[in-house]
């Protein structure tokens, strides 16, 4: 009989490679990919969402270059790394705390540089002006090379956090950007003294701003070879974490937490997986650690049609376009981890990328908070969503009319008058879509048939729910159900052998509610 490996300590919140190895925690071996990276080049940039293991990756690089071989026994790097050479490491991290002024940023830079000086036993020359951060870093690199006789490794973690922490205040964000740009510009001039440079962050700022002094960095964010450099693969779950799987539905784990893709192998969100194994319950662990307030504000200001969010199309260049004054919606959502790559389509000289929600956690949680924005209050949508599921399970579409009528009636009048959201045509359909998306259901938006496009199809509870939406101030009443009939929208789903509910929904801007909810059901 096969004996499963023993359970280990879950490395929740541990970003130190040494602690994970010495404490006998689970560790997914990324050291082979790291060795590939070091063998292939010298200077890199990697963007990944928050809590995806970037800091652990940086710490692993530190231990490798410092030559601490005992920590790597049994790992791929043990037999691939040149342990005869040790390099001085300068490590800078902006992960802790928040800087709101240039002086606060300067203090954090000084703290980081002094920590590296202390570790390398290198004094700061008294002739250096106290506020010359770029000069301080250059001197540190040159001194470290001279003292240790080997070129220097520079590792910068969360390189963009000071800017992102101030992104809602553009003047402050620009101030942070300029301070960091001055610091990072040193890396290009110090090239002769450097063995390896690695920067991580959530966002890639445009080359014309922060990256103008870092154009020698190789961006591996969308490199298929390194798609799984952070995160857990299917194989990782089935091998490394095999002792944790009994008692959990393997397909549900996949549906909830897998799906992140950077043009290579898809990965699971590592933060979610570890919390699931500890708590043994499916929850939105990653989403709940950081409410995307800036994203919600941006989507509201831009009157985003929420059904489009899970099917945006972008180009590779747009996904890398991000600056204080230029923030494309798809770029922000992709870099922050709320969208990922579904497929790619090559064109002459360009790469088009179809985006999607990574998994149920993101789709459900994001649409839940979007509904709060669409309803003008945190408490409004919660009971609605639960009730919607109960009604869908009953299989009768007629009670949905009352449910949504009550929902629109509950939205405060002041919110209607003051919110830009209620003034655009897609508002009503957005509310409907986000209700179903918040349940994590299989939804098809603008579903193509041979006679047109269905506004929304939901496949759930053993039935097909076909919706067509109209605003009566724009289209005469009765046109929604008429269009469903005339274009034969049920035909596409007849071969499923399930009931097909055809639902024409009509809204009135004047009434601020449904004015028609026509239903026909085709039985197999």
PDB file of N, CA, C and O in Angstrom, residues 237-262:
ATOM      1  N   UNK A 237       0.465  20.982  -6.700  1.00  0.00           N
ATOM      2  CA  UNK A 237      -0.590  20.627  -5.766  1.00  0.00           C
ATOM      3  C   UNK A 237      -0.683  19.116  -5.592  1.00  0.00           C
ATOM      4  O   UNK A 237      -0.872  18.622  -4.472  1.00  0.00           O
ATOM      5  N   UNK A 238      -0.543  18.390  -6.698  1.00  0.00           N
ATOM      6  CA  UNK A 238      -0.727  16.939  -6.634  1.00  0.00           C
ATOM      7  C   UNK A 238       0.474  16.199  -6.054  1.00  0.00           C
ATOM      8  O   UNK A 238       0.352  15.030  -5.670  1.00  0.00           O
ATOM      9  N   UNK A 239       1.621  16.852  -5.989  1.00  0.00           N
ATOM     10  CA  UNK A 239       2.820  16.196  -5.439  1.00  0.00           C
ATOM     11  C   UNK A 239       3.235  16.816  -4.105  1.00  0.00           C
ATOM     12  O   UNK A 239       3.099  16.181  -3.058  1.00  0.00           O
ATOM     13  N   UNK A 240       3.678  18.061  -4.136  1.00  0.00           N
ATOM     14  CA  UNK A 240       4.172  18.707  -2.911  1.00  0.00           C
ATOM     15  C   UNK A 240       3.097  18.752  -1.828  1.00  0.00           C
ATOM     16  O   UNK A 240       3.348  18.451  -0.659  1.00  0.00           O
ATOM     17  N   UNK A 241       1.875  19.114  -2.226  1.00  0.00           N
ATOM     18  CA  UNK A 241       0.804  19.298  -1.243  1.00  0.00           C
ATOM     19  C   UNK A 241      -0.153  18.115  -1.177  1.00  0.00           C
ATOM     20  O   UNK A 241      -1.257  18.240  -0.654  1.00  0.00           O
ATOM     21  N   UNK A 242       0.268  16.960  -1.690  1.00  0.00           N
ATOM     22  CA  UNK A 242      -0.600  15.777  -1.687  1.00  0.00           C
ATOM     23  C   UNK A 242      -1.158  15.447  -0.307  1.00  0.00           C
ATOM     24  O   UNK A 242      -2.338  15.069  -0.186  1.00  0.00           O
ATOM     25  N   UNK A 243      -0.393  15.592   0.796  1.00  0.00           N
ATOM     26  CA  UNK A 243      -0.944  15.254   2.115  1.00  0.00           C
ATOM     27  C   UNK A 243      -2.112  16.145   2.546  1.00  0.00           C
ATOM     28  O   UNK A 243      -2.871  15.778   3.451  1.00  0.00           O
ATOM     29  N   UNK A 244      -2.252  17.328   1.917  1.00  0.00           N
ATOM     30  CA  UNK A 244      -3.305  18.266   2.314  1.00  0.00           C
ATOM     31  C   UNK A 244      -4.607  18.067   1.540  1.00  0.00           C
ATOM     32  O   UNK A 244      -5.643  18.638   1.899  1.00  0.00           O
ATOM     33  N   UNK A 245      -4.570  17.278   0.460  1.00  0.00           N
ATOM     34  CA  UNK A 245      -5.721  17.189  -0.437  1.00  0.00           C
ATOM     35  C   UNK A 245      -6.887  16.346   0.078  1.00  0.00           C
ATOM     36  O   UNK A 245      -8.047  16.667  -0.223  1.00  0.00           O
ATOM     37  N   UNK A 246      -6.666  15.252   0.835  1.00  0.00           N
ATOM     38  CA  UNK A 246      -7.810  14.451   1.291  1.00  0.00           C
ATOM     39  C   UNK A 246      -8.841  15.291   2.043  1.00  0.00           C
ATOM     40  O   UNK A 246      -8.494  16.112   2.904  1.00  0.00           O
ATOM     41  N   UNK A 247     -10.109  15.091   1.675  1.00  0.00           N
ATOM     42  CA  UNK A 247     -11.188  15.838   2.318  1.00  0.00           C
ATOM     43  C   UNK A 247     -11.570  17.103   1.594  1.00  0.00           C
ATOM     44  O   UNK A 247     -12.541  17.771   1.965  1.00  0.00           O
ATOM     45  N   UNK A 248     -10.820  17.469   0.536  1.00  0.00           N
ATOM     46  CA  UNK A 248     -11.131  18.663  -0.253  1.00  0.00           C
ATOM     47  C   UNK A 248     -11.454  18.252  -1.679  1.00  0.00           C
ATOM     48  O   UNK A 248     -10.831  17.341  -2.231  1.00  0.00           O
ATOM     49  N   UNK A 249     -12.428  18.915  -2.279  1.00  0.00           N
ATOM     50  CA  UNK A 249     -12.820  18.634  -3.662  1.00  0.00           C
ATOM     51  C   UNK A 249     -11.765  19.225  -4.597  1.00  0.00           C
ATOM     52  O   UNK A 249     -11.617  20.443  -4.689  1.00  0.00           O
ATOM     53  N   UNK A 250     -11.055  18.342  -5.302  1.00  0.00           N
ATOM     54  CA  UNK A 250      -9.944  18.799  -6.155  1.00  0.00           C
ATOM     55  C   UNK A 250     -10.433  19.724  -7.268  1.00  0.00           C
ATOM     56  O   UNK A 250      -9.762  20.714  -7.614  1.00  0.00           O
ATOM     57  N   UNK A 251     -11.587  19.437  -7.850  1.00  0.00           N
ATOM     58  CA  UNK A 251     -12.120  20.300  -8.908  1.00  0.00           C
ATOM     59  C   UNK A 251     -12.497  21.678  -8.372  1.00  0.00           C
ATOM     60  O   UNK A 251     -12.340  22.688  -9.064  1.00  0.00           O
ATOM     61  N   UNK A 252     -13.003  21.717  -7.130  1.00  0.00           N
ATOM     62  CA  UNK A 252     -13.357  23.006  -6.528  1.00  0.00           C
ATOM     63  C   UNK A 252     -12.107  23.843  -6.259  1.00  0.00           C
ATOM     64  O   UNK A 252     -12.123  25.064  -6.438  1.00  0.00           O
ATOM     65  N   UNK A 253     -11.031  23.200  -5.839  1.00  0.00           N
ATOM     66  CA  UNK A 253      -9.776  23.936  -5.623  1.00  0.00           C
ATOM     67  C   UNK A 253      -9.357  24.596  -6.931  1.00  0.00           C
ATOM     68  O   UNK A 253      -8.957  25.768  -6.966  1.00  0.00           O
ATOM     69  N   UNK A 254      -9.460  23.835  -8.004  1.00  0.00           N
ATOM     70  CA  UNK A 254      -9.079  24.351  -9.324  1.00  0.00           C
ATOM     71  C   UNK A 254      -9.991  25.515  -9.737  1.00  0.00           C
ATOM     72  O   UNK A 254      -9.520  26.543 -10.230  1.00  0.00           O
ATOM     73  N   UNK A 255     -11.292  25.336  -9.532  1.00  0.00           N
ATOM     74  CA  UNK A 255     -12.252  26.356  -9.959  1.00  0.00           C
ATOM     75  C   UNK A 255     -12.096  27.643  -9.159  1.00  0.00           C
ATOM     76  O   UNK A 255     -12.220  28.746  -9.685  1.00  0.00           O
ATOM     77  N   UNK A 256     -11.788  27.527  -7.891  1.00  0.00           N
ATOM     78  CA  UNK A 256     -11.689  28.696  -7.023  1.00  0.00           C
ATOM     79  C   UNK A 256     -10.371  29.454  -7.177  1.00  0.00           C
ATOM     80  O   UNK A 256     -10.351  30.683  -7.150  1.00  0.00           O
ATOM     81  N   UNK A 257      -9.249  28.726  -7.316  1.00  0.00           N
ATOM     82  CA  UNK A 257      -7.958  29.394  -7.132  1.00  0.00           C
ATOM     83  C   UNK A 257      -6.966  29.251  -8.281  1.00  0.00           C
ATOM     84  O   UNK A 257      -5.924  29.901  -8.276  1.00  0.00           O
ATOM     85  N   UNK A 258      -7.252  28.408  -9.279  1.00  0.00           N
ATOM     86  CA  UNK A 258      -6.333  28.265 -10.404  1.00  0.00           C
ATOM     87  C   UNK A 258      -6.656  29.312 -11.474  1.00  0.00           C
ATOM     88  O   UNK A 258      -7.598  30.084 -11.334  1.00  0.00           O
ATOM     89  N   UNK A 259      -5.870  29.327 -12.551  1.00  0.00           N
ATOM     90  CA  UNK A 259      -6.262  30.125 -13.707  1.00  0.00           C
ATOM     91  C   UNK A 259      -5.385  31.314 -14.045  1.00  0.00           C
ATOM     92  O   UNK A 259      -5.565  31.945 -15.084  1.00  0.00           O
ATOM     93  N   UNK A 260      -4.416  31.672 -13.187  1.00  0.00           N
ATOM     94  CA  UNK A 260      -3.540  32.800 -13.514  1.00  0.00           C
ATOM     95  C   UNK A 260      -2.542  32.372 -14.582  1.00  0.00           C
ATOM     96  O   UNK A 260      -1.885  31.342 -14.453  1.00  0.00           O
ATOM     97  N   UNK A 261      -2.427  33.194 -15.635  1.00  0.00           N
ATOM     98  CA  UNK A 261      -1.597  32.796 -16.753  1.00  0.00           C
ATOM     99  C   UNK A 261      -0.857  33.994 -17.330  1.00  0.00           C
ATOM    100  O   UNK A 261      -1.439  35.061 -17.541  1.00  0.00           O
ATOM    101  N   UNK A 262       0.443  33.785 -17.595  1.00  0.00           N
ATOM    102  CA  UNK A 262       1.276  34.819 -18.218  1.00  0.00           C
ATOM    103  C   UNK A 262       1.917  34.259 -19.489  1.00  0.00           C
ATOM    104  O   UNK A 262       3.122  34.278 -19.655  1.00  0.00           O
TER     105      UNK A 262
END
